[in-house]
PDB file of C-alpha atoms in Angstrom:
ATOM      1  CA  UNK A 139       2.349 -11.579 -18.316  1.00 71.00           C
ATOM      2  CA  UNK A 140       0.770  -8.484 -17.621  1.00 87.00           C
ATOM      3  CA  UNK A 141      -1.241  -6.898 -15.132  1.00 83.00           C
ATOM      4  CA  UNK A 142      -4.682  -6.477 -15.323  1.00 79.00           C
ATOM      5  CA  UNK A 143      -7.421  -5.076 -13.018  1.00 78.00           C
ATOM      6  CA  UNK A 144     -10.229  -7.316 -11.849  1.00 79.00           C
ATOM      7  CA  UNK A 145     -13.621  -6.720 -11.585  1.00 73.00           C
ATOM      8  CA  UNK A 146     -17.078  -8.390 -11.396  1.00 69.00           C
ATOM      9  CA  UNK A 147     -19.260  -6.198 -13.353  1.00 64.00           C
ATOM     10  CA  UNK A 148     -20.835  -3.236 -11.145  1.00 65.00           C
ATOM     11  CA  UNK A 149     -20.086  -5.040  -7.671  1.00 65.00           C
ATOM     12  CA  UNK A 150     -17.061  -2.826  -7.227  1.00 77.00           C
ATOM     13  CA  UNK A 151     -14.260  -3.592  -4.638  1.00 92.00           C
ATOM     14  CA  UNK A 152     -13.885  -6.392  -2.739  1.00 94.00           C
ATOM     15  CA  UNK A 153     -13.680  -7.287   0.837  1.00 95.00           C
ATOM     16  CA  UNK A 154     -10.265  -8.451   2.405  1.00 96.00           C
ATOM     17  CA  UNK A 155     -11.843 -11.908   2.932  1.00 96.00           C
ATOM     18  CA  UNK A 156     -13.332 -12.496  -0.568  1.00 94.00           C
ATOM     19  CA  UNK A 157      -9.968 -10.622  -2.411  1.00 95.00           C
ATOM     20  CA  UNK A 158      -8.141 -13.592  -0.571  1.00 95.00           C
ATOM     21  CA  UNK A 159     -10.395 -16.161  -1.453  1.00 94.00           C
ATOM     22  CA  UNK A 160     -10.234 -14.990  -4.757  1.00 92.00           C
ATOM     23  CA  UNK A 161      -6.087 -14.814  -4.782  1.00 93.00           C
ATOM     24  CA  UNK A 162      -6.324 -18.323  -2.980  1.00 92.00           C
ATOM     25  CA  UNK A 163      -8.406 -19.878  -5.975  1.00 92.00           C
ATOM     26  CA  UNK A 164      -7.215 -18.496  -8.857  1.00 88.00           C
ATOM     27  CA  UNK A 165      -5.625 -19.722 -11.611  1.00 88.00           C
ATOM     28  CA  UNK A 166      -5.206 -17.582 -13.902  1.00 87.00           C
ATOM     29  CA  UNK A 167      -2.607 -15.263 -12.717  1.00 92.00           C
ATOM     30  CA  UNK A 168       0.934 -15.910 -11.379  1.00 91.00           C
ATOM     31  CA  UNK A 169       0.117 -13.555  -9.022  1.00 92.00           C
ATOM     32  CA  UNK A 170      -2.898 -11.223  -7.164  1.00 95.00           C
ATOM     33  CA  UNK A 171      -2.261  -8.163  -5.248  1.00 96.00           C
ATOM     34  CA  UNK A 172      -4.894  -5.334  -4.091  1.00 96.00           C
ATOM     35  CA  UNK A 173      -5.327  -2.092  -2.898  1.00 96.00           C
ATOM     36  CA  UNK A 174      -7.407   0.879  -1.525  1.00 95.00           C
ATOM     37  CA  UNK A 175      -6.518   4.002  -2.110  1.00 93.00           C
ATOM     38  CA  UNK A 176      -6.931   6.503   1.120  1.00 92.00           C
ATOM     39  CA  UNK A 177      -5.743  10.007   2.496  1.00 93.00           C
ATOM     40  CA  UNK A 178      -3.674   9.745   5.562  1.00 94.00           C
ATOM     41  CA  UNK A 179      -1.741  12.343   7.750  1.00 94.00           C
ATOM     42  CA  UNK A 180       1.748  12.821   7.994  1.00 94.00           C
ATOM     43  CA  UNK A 181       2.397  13.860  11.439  1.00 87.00           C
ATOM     44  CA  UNK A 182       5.707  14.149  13.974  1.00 77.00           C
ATOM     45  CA  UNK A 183       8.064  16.847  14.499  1.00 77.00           C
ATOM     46  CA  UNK A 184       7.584  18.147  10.824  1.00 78.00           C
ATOM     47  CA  UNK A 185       5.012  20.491   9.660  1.00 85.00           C
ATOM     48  CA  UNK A 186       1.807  17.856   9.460  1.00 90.00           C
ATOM     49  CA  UNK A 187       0.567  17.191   5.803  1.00 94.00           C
ATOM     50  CA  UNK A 188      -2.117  15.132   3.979  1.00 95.00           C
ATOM     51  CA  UNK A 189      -1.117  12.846   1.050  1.00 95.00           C
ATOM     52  CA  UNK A 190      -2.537  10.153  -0.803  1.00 95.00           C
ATOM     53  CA  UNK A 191      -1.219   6.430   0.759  1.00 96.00           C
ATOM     54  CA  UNK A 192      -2.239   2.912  -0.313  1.00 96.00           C
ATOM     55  CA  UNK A 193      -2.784   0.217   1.558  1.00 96.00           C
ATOM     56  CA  UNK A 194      -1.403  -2.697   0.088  1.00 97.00           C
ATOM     57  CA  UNK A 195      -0.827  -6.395   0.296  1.00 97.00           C
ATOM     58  CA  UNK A 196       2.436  -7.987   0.965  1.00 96.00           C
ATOM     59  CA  UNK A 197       3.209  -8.638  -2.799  1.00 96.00           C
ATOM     60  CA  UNK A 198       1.913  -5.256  -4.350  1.00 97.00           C
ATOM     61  CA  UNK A 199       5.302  -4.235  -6.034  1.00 97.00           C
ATOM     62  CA  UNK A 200       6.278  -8.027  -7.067  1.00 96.00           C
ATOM     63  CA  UNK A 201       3.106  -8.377  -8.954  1.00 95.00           C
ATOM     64  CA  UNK A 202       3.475  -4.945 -10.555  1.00 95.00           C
ATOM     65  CA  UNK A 203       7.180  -5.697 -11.326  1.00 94.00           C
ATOM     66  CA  UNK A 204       8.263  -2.762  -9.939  1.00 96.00           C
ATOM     67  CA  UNK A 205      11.745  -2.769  -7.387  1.00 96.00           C
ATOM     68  CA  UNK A 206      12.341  -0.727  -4.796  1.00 97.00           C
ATOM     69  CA  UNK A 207      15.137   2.319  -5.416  1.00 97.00           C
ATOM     70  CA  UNK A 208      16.309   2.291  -1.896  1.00 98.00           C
ATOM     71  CA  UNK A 209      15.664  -0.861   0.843  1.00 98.00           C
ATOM     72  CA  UNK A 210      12.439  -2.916   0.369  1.00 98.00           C
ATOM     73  CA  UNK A 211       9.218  -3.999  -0.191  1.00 98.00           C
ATOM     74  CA  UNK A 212       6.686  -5.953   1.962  1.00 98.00           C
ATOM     75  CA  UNK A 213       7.631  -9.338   3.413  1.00 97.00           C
ATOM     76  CA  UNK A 214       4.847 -12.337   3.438  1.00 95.00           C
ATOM     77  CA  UNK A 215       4.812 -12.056   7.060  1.00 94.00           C
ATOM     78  CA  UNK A 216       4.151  -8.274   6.910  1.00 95.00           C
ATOM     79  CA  UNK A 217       0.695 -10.009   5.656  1.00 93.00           C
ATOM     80  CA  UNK A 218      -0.342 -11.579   8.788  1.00 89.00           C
ATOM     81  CA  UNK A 219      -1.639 -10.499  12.254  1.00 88.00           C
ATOM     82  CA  UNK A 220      -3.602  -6.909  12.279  1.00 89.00           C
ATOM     83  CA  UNK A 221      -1.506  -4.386  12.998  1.00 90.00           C
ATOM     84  CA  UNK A 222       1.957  -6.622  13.154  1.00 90.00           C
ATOM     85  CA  UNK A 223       3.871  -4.719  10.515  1.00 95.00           C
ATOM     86  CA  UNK A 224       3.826  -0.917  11.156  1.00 97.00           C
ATOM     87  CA  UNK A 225       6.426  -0.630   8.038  1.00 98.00           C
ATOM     88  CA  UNK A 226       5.922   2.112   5.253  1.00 98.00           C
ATOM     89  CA  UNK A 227       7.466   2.344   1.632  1.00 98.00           C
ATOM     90  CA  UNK A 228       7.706   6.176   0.576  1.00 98.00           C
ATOM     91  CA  UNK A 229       7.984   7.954  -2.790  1.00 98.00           C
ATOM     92  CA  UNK A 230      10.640   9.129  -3.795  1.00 98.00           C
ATOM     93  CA  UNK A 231       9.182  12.669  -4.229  1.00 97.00           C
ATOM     94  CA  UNK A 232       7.919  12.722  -0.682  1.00 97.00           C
ATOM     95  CA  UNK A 233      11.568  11.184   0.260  1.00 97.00           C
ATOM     96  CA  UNK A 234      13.092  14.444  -2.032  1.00 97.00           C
ATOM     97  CA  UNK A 235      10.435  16.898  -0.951  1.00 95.00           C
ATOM     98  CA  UNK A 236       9.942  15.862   3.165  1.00 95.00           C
ATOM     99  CA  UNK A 237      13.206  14.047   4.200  1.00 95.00           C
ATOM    100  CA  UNK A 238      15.489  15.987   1.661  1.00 96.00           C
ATOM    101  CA  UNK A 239      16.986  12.880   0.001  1.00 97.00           C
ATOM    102  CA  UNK A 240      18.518  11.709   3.103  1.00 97.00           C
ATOM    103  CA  UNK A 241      20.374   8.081   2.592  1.00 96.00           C
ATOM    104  CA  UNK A 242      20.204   7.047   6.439  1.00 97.00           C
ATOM    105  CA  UNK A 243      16.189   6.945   5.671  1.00 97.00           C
ATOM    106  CA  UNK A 244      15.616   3.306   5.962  1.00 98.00           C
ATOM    107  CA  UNK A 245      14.946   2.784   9.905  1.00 98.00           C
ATOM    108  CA  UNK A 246      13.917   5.995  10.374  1.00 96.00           C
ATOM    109  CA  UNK A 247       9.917   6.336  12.019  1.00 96.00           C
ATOM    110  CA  UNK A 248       7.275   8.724  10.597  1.00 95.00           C
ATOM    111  CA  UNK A 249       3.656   9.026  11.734  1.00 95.00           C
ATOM    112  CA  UNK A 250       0.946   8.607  10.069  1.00 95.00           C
ATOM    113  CA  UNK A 251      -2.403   9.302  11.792  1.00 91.00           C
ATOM    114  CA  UNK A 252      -0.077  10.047  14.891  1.00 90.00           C
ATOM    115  CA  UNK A 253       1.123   5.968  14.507  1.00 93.00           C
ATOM    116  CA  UNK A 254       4.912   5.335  14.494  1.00 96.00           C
ATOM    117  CA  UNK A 255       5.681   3.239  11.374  1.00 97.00           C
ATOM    118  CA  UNK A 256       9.310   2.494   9.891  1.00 98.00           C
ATOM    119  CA  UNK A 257      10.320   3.301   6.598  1.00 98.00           C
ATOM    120  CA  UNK A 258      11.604   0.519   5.101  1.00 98.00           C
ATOM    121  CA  UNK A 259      11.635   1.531   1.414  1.00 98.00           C
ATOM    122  CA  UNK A 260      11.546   3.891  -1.615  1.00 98.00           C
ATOM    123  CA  UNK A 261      10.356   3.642  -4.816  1.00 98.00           C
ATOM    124  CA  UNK A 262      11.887   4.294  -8.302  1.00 97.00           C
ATOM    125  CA  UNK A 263      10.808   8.367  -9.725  1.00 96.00           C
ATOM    126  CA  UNK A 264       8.653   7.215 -12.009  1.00 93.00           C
ATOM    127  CA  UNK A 265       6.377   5.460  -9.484  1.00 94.00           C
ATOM    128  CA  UNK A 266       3.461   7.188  -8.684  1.00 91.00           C
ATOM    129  CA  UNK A 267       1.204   4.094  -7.694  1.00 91.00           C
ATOM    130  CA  UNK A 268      -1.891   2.156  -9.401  1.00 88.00           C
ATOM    131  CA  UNK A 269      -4.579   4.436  -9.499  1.00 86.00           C
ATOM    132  CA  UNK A 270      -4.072   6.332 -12.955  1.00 82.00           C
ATOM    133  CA  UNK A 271      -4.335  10.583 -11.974  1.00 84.00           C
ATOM    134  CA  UNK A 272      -3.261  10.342  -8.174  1.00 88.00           C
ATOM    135  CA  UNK A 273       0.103   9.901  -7.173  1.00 92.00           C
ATOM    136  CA  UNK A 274       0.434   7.997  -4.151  1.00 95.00           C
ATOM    137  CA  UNK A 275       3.143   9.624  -1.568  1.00 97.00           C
ATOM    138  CA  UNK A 276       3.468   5.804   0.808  1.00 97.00           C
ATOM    139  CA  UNK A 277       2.595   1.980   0.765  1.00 98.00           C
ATOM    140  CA  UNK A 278       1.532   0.502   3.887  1.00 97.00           C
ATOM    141  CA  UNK A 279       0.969  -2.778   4.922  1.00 97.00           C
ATOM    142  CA  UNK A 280      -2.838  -3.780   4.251  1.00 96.00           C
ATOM    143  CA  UNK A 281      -3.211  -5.455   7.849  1.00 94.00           C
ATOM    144  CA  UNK A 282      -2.131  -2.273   9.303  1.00 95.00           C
ATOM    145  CA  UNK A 283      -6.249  -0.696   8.011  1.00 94.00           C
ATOM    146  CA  UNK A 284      -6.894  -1.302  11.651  1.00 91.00           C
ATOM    147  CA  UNK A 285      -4.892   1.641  12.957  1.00 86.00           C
ATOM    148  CA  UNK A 286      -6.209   3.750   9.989  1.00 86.00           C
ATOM    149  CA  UNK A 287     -10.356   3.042  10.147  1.00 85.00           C
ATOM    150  CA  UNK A 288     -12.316   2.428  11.961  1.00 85.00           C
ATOM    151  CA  UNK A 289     -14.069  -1.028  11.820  1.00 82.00           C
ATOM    152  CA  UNK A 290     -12.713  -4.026  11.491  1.00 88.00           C
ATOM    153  CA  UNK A 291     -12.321  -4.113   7.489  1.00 93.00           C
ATOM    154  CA  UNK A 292      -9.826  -7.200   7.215  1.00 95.00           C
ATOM    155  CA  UNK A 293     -12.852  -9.495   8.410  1.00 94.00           C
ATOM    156  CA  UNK A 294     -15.680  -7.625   6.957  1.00 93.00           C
ATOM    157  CA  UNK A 295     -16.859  -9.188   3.744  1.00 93.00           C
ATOM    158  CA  UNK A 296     -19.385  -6.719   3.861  1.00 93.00           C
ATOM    159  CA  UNK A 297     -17.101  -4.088   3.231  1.00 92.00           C
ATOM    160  CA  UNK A 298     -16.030  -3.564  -0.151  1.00 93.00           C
ATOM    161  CA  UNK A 299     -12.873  -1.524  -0.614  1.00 94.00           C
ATOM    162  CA  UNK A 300      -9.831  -3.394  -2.059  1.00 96.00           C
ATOM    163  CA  UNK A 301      -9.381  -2.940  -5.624  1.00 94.00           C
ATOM    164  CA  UNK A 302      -7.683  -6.272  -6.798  1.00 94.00           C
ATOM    165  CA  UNK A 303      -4.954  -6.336  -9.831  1.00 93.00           C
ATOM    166  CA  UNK A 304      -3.770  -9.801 -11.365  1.00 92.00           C
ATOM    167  CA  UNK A 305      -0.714 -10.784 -13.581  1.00 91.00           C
ATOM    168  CA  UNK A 306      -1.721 -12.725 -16.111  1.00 90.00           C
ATOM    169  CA  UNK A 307       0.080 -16.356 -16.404  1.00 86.00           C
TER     170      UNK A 307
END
């Protein structure tokens, strides 16, 4: 099936809780994934720099079909607790252009906002993300907002800021 973005009419985004209510009680897709598009720090040992990230939930690249060049995606689990799952999935142009290609990658800790989190992952070249006109340079975990915001979005239902995509059945 494909993929398909989904709205309800000018509400905009939805909160954490109602996106997984919504996942929880569909029927209509195979499969629901959402995400929020934000800017986030690169910082460490290596001149700091600001790129676009998305937070994501655990099934982001399943639902969009798309397979990790190097390592892995997000595990269920990486879907639980806040802040549980300080794993990252990189680009592979921020994997060319900041860590020169390097195969020993996966393992390796970056910070972002000044928090350790382990690469785990990198996607094909021709991944850029799911926001059409901004490439996205990392994937984190969604229950990792916490160490990103401030607020506690994940059991806010007043705060509207995960876009939600479905696969269609």
């Amino acid at each position: 099936g494909q993929v398909v973005a989904v709205t309800r009419n000018r509400a905009g985004p939805f909160s954490y809780p109602d996106f997984k209510d919504l996942r929880d009680g569909s029927k209509s897709f195979s499969g629901m994934t959402a995400f929020a598009l934000a800017p986030m720090s690169l910082t460490g040992k290596e001149k700091p720099e600001r790129v676009w990230g998305m937070l994501v939930t655990a099934n982001y690249f399943p639902v969009l079909g798309v397979r990790p060049m190097l390592g892995r995606g997000f595990l269920p689990s990486e879907e639980g607790a806040a802040n549980a799952a300080p794993v990252a999935v990189i680009s592979y142009r921020l994997w060319q252009r900041r860590f020169g290609g390097d195969q020993t990658i996966l393992g390796r800790t970056i910070h972002i906002n000044t928090h350790p989190f382990t690469i785990v992952g990198v996607t094909p070249p021709v991944f850029q993300g799911s926001t059409s006109g901004l490439r996205a340079e990392m994937w984190l975990p969604v229950t990792m907002t916490p160490e990103l915001v401030k607020g506690d979005w994940l059991a806010e239902r007043g705060t509207k800021w995960l876009q939600p995509l479905g696969r269609l059945r």
